[in-house]
Short mmCIF file of C-alpha atoms and ligand atoms in Angstrom, two decimals:
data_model
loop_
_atom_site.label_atom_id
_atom_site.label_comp_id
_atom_site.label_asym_id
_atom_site.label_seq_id
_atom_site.Cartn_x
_atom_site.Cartn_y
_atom_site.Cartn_z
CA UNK B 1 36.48 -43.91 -55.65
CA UNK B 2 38.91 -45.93 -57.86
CA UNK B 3 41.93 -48.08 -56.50
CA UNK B 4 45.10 -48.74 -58.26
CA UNK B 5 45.46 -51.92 -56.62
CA UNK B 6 42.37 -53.53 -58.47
CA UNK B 7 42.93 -54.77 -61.34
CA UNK B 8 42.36 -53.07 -64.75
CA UNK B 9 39.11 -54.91 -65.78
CA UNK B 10 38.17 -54.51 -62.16
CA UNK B 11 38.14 -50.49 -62.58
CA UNK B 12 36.85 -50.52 -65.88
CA UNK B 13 34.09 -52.76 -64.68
CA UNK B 14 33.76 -50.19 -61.75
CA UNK B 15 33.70 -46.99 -64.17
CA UNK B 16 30.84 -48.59 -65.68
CA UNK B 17 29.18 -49.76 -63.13
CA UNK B 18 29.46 -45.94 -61.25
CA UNK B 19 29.47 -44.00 -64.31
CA UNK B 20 26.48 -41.81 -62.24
CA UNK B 21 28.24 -38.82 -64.47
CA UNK B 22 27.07 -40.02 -67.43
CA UNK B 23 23.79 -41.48 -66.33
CA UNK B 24 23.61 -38.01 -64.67
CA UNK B 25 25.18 -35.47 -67.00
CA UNK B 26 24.89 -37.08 -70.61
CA UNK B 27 21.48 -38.30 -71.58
CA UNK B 28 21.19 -42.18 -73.00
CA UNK B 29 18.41 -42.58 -75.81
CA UNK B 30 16.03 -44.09 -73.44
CA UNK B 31 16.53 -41.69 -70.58
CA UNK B 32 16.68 -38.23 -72.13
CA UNK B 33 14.39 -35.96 -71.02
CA UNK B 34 14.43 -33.58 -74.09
CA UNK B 35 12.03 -34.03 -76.58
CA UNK B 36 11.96 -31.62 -78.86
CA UNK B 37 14.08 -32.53 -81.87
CA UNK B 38 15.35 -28.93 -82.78
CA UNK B 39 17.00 -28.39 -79.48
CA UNK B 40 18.51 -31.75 -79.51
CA UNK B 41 20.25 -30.98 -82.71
CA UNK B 42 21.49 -28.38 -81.18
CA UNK B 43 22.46 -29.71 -77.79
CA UNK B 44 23.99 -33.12 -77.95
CA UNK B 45 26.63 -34.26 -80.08
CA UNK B 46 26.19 -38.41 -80.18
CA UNK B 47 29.27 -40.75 -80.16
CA UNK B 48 29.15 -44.99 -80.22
CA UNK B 49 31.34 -46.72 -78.49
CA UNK B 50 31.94 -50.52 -78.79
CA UNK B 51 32.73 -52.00 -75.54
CA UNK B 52 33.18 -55.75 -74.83
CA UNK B 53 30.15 -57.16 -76.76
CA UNK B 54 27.69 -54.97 -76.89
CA UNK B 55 27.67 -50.86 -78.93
CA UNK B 56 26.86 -48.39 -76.74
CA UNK B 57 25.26 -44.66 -77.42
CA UNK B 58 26.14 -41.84 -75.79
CA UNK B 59 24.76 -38.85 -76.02
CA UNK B 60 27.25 -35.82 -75.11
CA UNK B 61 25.86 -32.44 -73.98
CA UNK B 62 27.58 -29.54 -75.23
CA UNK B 63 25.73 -27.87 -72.74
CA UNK B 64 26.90 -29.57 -69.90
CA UNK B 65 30.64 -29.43 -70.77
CA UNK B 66 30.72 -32.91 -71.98
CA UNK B 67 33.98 -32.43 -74.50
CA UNK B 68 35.62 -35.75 -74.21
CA UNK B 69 39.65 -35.50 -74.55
CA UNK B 70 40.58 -37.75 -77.02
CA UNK B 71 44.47 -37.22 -77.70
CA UNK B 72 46.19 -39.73 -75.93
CA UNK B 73 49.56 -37.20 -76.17
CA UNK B 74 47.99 -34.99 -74.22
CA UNK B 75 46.48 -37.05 -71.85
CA UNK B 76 49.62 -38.37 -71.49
CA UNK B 77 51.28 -35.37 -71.00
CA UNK B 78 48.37 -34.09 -68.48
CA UNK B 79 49.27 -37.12 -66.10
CA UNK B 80 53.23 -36.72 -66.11
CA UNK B 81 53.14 -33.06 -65.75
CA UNK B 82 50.79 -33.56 -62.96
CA UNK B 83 54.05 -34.98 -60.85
CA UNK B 84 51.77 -37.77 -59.21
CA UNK B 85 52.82 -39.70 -56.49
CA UNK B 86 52.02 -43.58 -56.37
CA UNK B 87 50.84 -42.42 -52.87
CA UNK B 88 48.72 -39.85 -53.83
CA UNK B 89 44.95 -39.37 -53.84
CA UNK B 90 43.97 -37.52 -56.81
CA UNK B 91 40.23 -35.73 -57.29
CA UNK B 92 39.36 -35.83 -60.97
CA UNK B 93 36.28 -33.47 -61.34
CA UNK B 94 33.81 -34.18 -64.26
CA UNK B 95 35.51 -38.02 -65.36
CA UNK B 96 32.93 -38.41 -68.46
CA UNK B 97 33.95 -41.38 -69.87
CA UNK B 98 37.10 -41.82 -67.95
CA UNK B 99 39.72 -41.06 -70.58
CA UNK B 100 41.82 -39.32 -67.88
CA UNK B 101 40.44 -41.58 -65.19
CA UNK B 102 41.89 -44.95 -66.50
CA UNK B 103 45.41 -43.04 -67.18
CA UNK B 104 45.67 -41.66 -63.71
CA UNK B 105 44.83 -45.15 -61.64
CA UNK B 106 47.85 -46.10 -64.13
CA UNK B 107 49.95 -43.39 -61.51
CA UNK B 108 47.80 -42.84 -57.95
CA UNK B 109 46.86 -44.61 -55.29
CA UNK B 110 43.29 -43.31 -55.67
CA UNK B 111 41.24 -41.21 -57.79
CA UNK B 112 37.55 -39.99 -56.47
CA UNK B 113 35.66 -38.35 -59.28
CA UNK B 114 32.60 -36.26 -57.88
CA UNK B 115 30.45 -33.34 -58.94
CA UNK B 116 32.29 -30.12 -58.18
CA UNK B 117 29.93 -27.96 -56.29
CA UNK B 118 27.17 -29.67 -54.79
CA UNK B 119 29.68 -31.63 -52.35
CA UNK B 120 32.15 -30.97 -50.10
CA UNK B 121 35.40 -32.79 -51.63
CA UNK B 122 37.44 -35.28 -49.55
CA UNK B 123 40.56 -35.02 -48.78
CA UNK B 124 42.88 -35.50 -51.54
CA UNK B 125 46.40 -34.70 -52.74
CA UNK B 126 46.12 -33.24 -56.29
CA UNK B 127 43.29 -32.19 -58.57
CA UNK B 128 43.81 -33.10 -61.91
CA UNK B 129 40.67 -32.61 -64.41
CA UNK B 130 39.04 -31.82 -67.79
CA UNK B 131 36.47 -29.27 -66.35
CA UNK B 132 33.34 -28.06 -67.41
CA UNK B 133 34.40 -24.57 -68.72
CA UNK B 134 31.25 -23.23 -67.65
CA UNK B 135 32.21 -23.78 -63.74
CA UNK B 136 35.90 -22.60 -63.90
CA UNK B 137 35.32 -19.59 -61.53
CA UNK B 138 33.41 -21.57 -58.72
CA UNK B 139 35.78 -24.51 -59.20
CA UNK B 140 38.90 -22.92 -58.81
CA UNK B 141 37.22 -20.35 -56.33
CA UNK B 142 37.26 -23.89 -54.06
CA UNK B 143 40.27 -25.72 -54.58
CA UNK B 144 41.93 -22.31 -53.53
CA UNK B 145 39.92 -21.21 -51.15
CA UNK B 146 38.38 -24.29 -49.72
CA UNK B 147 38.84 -26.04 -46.63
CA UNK B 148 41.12 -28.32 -47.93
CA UNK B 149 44.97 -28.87 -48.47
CA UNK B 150 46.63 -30.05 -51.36
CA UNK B 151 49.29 -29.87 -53.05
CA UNK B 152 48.34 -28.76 -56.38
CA UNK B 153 45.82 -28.53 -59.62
CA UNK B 154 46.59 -29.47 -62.91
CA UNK B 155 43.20 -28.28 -64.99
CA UNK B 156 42.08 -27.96 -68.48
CA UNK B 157 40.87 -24.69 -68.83
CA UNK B 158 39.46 -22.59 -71.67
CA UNK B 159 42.38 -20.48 -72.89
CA UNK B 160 41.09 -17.25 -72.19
CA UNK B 161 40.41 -18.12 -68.58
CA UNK B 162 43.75 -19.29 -68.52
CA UNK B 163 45.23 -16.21 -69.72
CA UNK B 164 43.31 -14.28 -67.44
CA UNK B 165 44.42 -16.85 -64.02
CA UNK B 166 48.29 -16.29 -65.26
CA UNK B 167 47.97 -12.70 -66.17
CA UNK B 168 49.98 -10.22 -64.03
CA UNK B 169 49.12 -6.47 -62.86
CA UNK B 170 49.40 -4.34 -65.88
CA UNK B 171 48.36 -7.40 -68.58
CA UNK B 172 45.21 -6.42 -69.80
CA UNK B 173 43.86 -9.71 -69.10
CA UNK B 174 44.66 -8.87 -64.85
CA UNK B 175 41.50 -9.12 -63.56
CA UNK B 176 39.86 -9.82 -59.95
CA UNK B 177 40.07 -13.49 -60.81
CA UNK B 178 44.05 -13.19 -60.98
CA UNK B 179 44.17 -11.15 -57.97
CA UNK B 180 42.44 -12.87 -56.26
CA UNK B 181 43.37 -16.60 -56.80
CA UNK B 182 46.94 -14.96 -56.84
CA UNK B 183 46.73 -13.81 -53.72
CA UNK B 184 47.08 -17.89 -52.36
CA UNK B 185 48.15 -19.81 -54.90
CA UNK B 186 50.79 -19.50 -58.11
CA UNK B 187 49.78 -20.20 -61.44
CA UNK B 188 52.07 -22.04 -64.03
CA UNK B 189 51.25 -22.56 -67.50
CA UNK B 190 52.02 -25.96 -68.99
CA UNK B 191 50.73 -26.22 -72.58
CA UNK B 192 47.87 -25.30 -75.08
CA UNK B 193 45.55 -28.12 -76.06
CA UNK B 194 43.96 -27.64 -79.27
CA UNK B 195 40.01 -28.06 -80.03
CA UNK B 196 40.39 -30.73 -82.37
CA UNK B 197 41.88 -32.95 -79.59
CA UNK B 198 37.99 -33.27 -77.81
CA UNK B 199 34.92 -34.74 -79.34
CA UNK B 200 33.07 -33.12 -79.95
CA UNK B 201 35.25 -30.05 -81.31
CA UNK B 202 34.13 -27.47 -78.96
CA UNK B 203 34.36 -23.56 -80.18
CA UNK B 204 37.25 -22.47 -78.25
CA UNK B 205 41.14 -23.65 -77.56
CA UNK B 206 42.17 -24.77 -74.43
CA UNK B 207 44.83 -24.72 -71.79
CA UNK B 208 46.74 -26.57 -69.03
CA UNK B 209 47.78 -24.68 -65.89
CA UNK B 210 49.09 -26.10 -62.94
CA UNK B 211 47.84 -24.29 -59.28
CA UNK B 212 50.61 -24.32 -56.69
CA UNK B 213 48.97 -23.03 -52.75
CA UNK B 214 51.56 -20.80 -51.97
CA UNK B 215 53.51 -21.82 -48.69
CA UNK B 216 53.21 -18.04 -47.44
CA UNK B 217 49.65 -16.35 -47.07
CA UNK B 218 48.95 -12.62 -46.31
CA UNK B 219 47.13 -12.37 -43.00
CA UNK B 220 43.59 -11.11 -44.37
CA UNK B 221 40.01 -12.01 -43.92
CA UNK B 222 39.35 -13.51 -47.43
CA UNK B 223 35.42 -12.32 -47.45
CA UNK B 224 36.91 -8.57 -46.92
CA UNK B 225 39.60 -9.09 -49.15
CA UNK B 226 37.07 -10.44 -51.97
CA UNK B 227 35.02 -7.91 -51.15
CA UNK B 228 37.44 -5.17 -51.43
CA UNK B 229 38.66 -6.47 -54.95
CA UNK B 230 35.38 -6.72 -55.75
CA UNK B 231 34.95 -2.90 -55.38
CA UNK B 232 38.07 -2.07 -56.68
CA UNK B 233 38.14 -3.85 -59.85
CA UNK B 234 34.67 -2.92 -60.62
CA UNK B 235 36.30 -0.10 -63.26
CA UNK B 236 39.72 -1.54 -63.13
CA UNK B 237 41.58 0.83 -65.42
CA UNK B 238 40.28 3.80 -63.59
CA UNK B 239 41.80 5.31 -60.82
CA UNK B 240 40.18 4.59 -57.56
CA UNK B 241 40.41 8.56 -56.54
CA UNK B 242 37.50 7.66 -59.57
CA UNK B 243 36.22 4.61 -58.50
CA UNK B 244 35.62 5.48 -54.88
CA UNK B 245 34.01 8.83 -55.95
CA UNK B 246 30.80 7.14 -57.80
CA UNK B 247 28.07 7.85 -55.80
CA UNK B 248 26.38 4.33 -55.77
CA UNK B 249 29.96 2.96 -54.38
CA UNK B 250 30.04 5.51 -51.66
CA UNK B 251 26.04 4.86 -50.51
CA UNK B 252 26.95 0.96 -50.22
CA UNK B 253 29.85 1.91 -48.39
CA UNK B 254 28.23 3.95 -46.22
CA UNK B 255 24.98 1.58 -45.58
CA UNK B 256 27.19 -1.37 -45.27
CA UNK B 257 28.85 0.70 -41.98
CA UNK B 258 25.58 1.50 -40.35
CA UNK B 259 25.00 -2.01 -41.03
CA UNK B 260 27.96 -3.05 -39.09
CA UNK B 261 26.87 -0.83 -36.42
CA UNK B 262 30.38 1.24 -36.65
CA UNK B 263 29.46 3.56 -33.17
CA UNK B 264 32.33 5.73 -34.70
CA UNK B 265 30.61 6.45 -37.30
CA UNK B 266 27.16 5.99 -37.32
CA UNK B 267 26.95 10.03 -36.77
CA UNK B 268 27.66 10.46 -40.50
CA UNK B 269 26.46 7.33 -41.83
CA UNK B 270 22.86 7.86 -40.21
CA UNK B 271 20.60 9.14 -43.65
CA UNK B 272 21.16 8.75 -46.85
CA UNK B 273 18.24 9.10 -48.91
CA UNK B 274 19.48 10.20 -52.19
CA UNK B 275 18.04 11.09 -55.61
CA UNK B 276 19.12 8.85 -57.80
CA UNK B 277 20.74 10.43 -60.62
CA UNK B 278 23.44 7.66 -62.12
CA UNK B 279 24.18 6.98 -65.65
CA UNK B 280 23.72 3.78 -67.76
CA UNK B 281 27.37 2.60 -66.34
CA UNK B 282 26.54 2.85 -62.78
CA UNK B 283 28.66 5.79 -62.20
CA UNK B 284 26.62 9.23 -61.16
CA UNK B 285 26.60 12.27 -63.22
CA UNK B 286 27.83 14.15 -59.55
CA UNK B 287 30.90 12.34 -59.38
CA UNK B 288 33.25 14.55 -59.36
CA UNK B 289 30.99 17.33 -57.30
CA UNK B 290 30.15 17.83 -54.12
CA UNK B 291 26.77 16.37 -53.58
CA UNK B 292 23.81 18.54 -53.31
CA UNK B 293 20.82 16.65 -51.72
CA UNK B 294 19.39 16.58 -48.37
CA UNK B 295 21.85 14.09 -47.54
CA UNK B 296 24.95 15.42 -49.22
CA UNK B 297 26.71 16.58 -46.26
CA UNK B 298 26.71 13.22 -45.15
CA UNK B 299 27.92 11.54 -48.62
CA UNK B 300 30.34 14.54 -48.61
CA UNK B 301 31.52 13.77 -45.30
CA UNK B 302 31.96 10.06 -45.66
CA UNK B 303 34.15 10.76 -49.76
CA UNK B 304 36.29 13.04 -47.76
CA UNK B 305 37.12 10.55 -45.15
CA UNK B 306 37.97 7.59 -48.50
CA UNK B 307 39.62 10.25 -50.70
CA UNK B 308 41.49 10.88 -47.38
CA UNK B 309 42.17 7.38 -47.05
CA UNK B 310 43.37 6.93 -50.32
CA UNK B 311 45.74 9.66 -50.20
CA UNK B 312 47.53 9.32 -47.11
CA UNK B 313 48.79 5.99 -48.80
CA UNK B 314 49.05 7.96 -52.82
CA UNK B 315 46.66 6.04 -53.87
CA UNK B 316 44.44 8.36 -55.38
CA UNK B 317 45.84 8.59 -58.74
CA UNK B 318 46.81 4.62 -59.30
CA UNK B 319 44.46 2.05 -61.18
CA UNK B 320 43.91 -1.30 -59.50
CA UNK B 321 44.78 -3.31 -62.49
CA UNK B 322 48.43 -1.95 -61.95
CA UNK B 323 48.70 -2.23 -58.25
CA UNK B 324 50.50 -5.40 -56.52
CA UNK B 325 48.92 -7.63 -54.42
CA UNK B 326 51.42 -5.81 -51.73
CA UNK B 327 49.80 -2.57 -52.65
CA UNK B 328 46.49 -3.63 -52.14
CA UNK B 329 46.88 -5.02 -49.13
CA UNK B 330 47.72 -2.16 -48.19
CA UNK B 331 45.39 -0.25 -49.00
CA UNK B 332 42.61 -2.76 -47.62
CA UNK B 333 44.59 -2.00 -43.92
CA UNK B 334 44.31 1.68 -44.51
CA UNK B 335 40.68 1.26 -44.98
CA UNK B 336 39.94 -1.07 -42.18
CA UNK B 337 42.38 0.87 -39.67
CA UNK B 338 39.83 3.61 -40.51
CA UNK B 339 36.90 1.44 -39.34
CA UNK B 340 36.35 1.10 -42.87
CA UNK B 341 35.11 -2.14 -44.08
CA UNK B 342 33.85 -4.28 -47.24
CA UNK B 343 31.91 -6.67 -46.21
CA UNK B 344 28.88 -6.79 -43.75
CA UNK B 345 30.61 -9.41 -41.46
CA UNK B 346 34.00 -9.38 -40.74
CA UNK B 347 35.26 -12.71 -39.12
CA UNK B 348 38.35 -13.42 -37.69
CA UNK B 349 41.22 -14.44 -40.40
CA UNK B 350 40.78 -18.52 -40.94
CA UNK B 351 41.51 -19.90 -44.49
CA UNK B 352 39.19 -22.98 -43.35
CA UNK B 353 35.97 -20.70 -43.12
CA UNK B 354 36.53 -19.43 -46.25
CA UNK B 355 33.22 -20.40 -48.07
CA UNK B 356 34.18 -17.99 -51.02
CA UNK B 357 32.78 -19.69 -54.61
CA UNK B 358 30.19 -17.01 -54.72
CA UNK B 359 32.69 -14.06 -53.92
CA UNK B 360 34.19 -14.85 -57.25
CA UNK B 361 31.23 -13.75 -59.47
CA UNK B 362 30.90 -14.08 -63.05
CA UNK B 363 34.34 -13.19 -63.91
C1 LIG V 1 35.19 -31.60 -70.45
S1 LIG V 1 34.36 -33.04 -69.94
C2 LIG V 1 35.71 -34.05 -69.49
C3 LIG V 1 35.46 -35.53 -69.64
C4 LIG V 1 36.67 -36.42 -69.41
N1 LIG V 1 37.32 -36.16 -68.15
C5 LIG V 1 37.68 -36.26 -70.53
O1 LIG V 1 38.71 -35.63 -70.29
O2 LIG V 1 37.43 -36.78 -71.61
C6 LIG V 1 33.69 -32.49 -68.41
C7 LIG V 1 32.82 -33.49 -67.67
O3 LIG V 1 32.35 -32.87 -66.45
C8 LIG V 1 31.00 -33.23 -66.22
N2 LIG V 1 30.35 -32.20 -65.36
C9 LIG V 1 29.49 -31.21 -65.69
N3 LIG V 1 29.17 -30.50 -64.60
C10 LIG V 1 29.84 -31.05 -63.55
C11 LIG V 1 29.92 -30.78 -62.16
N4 LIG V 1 29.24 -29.79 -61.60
N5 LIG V 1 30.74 -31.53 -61.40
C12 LIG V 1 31.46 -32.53 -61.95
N6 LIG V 1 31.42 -32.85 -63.25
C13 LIG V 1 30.61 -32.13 -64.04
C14 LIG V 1 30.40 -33.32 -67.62
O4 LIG V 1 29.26 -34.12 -67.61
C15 LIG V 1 31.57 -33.92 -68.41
O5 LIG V 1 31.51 -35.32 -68.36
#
């Protein structure tokens, strides 16, 4: 943790000193592990920096996200748009070589810089980072979801990602991400950051977003609801009469019931040992007819009780990648109402046991 009460030196001295990132995340000559010279051309990109006395070598692994920011505009810019209290604690994730570090002690009380996943974070005010792109989903998965309040995010993202966290239903880029990050926290787009502004130049361009929690949040479990979108936006531009007719979704449904041990319904949901005859995509070639196996007057059963479902709210003909977050909601209480349910343990709604990173997926 940094202080903006020590002095300059004394924080420079102490990014240095605790500069376990770099010791951790960027390889020095004598510490690298990799040997083999073709995968090191390919890997690290290798800068020298002259500090006090001495040159320094560092090696930067493109693997590892390590794209320093170098444009002092934009860190700059970063820092006031962040709207930083001088009583704030800020969490920088991923400081590298503390380009954005040294500028935000300039502006908070304190800054911790940790790893982004492997620890819980401590309570802090605002986020403001440079991430790894390669952790975007789990990252902002738990600053939104996580057991912690803030007040907002200002991250460097890859632009795409971007697009996708500030898309809206019926943008092509609206995606499970967006609905579900949407769902608890705005998105607002501050700038585009070019790739010649990072050493190295990394392939793609970048963008700043600020997250804002929103100050109203839907009553819902957020494992069900993640769950739910999960299933949903699985074929997003189809309808979900579609969706909810594909044979594997329907079995999964139906075994994740019996696994909840739904007395209701554990009549219907008792056998369901069924050829398997799905395409490539994951969707079965008896989608849209009535199943024929030994079990199929179960699996017929249990698709008449979700078509039902989706068409006492008209659901049946609308694509998720259309619907509001209102409309899903929605439809998630239809479902549930029905004893219908997502996933295998439904716990009572609480934002702190929201242990969600993994809901997110590869999105
Ligand atoms: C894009 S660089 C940003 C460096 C610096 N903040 C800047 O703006 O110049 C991302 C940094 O995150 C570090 N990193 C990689 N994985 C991380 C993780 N799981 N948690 C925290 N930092 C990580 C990398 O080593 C790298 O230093």
């Amino acid at each position: 943790m940094l202080h903006r009460t020590k002095t300059l030196s004394e924080n420079i001295s102490k990014l240095n000193l605790s500069q376990h990132f770099l010791r951790q995340h960027c390889r020095t000559k004598s510490t690298r592990r990799f040997n083999n010279a073709k995968d090191e051309d390919e890997d690290y990109h290798r800068v020298r920096r002259k500090t006090e006395n001495q040159e320094a070598q560092i090696y930067l692994l493109k693997s590892r996200g390590q794209h320093l920011l170098m444009n002092p505009r934009v860190l700059n810019s970063i820092v006031q748009k962040s709207n930083i209290l001088p009583t704030d604690t800020v969490l920088e994730i991923g400081p590298g070589t503390g380009n954005l570090t040294l500028k935000l002690l300039e502006v908070a009380e304190k800054v911790f810089c940790q790893d982004a996943l492997r620890t819980e974070f401590p309570k802090f005010d605002l986020m403001v980072a440079n991430i790894p792109y390669g952790i975007s989903s789990p990252l902002v998965a738990k600053l939104v979801f996580g057991k912690n309040s803030y007040r907002g995010g200002t991250l460097l993202l890859q632009k795409e990602f971007a697009r996708r966290l500030l898309a809206n239903p019926g943008d092509s880029e609206f995606n499970r991400l967006a609905v579900n990050v949407r769902l608890v926290a705005d998105v607002e787009f501050v700038m585009n950051v070019s790739k010649k502004d990072f050493l190295p130049c990394p392939k793609v361009d970048s963008s700043v977003v600020k997250i804002h929690p929103k100050a109203e949040i839907p009553e819902v479990d957020y494992e069900e609801w993640c769950a739910f979108t999960r299933t949903c936006f699985t074929k997003k531009n189809k309808t979900l009469g579609a969706i909810f007719k594909q044979k594997r979704m329907l079995l999964e449904l139906m075994k994740l019931q019996e696994i909840k041990g739904d007395e209701v319904n554990n009549t219907i949901y008792s056998d369901y040992h069924v050829n398997d005859t799905e395409d490539e995509d994951g969707l079965s070639n008896e989608d849209n007819a009535n199943f024929s196996s030994d079990v199929g007057m179960d699996l017929n059963l249990f698709r008449e009780k979700v078509i039902d479902i989706l068409r006492s709210g008209g659901f049946e003909d609308k694509r998720p990648s259309k619907l509001s977050h209102e409309e899903l909601l929605n439809l998630l209480s239809l479902f549930n109402r029905a004893r219908l349910h997502f996933h295998g343990q439904v716990k009572p709604t609480n934002r702190k046991d929201a242990e969600l990173a993994s809901a997110f997926g590869p999105l």
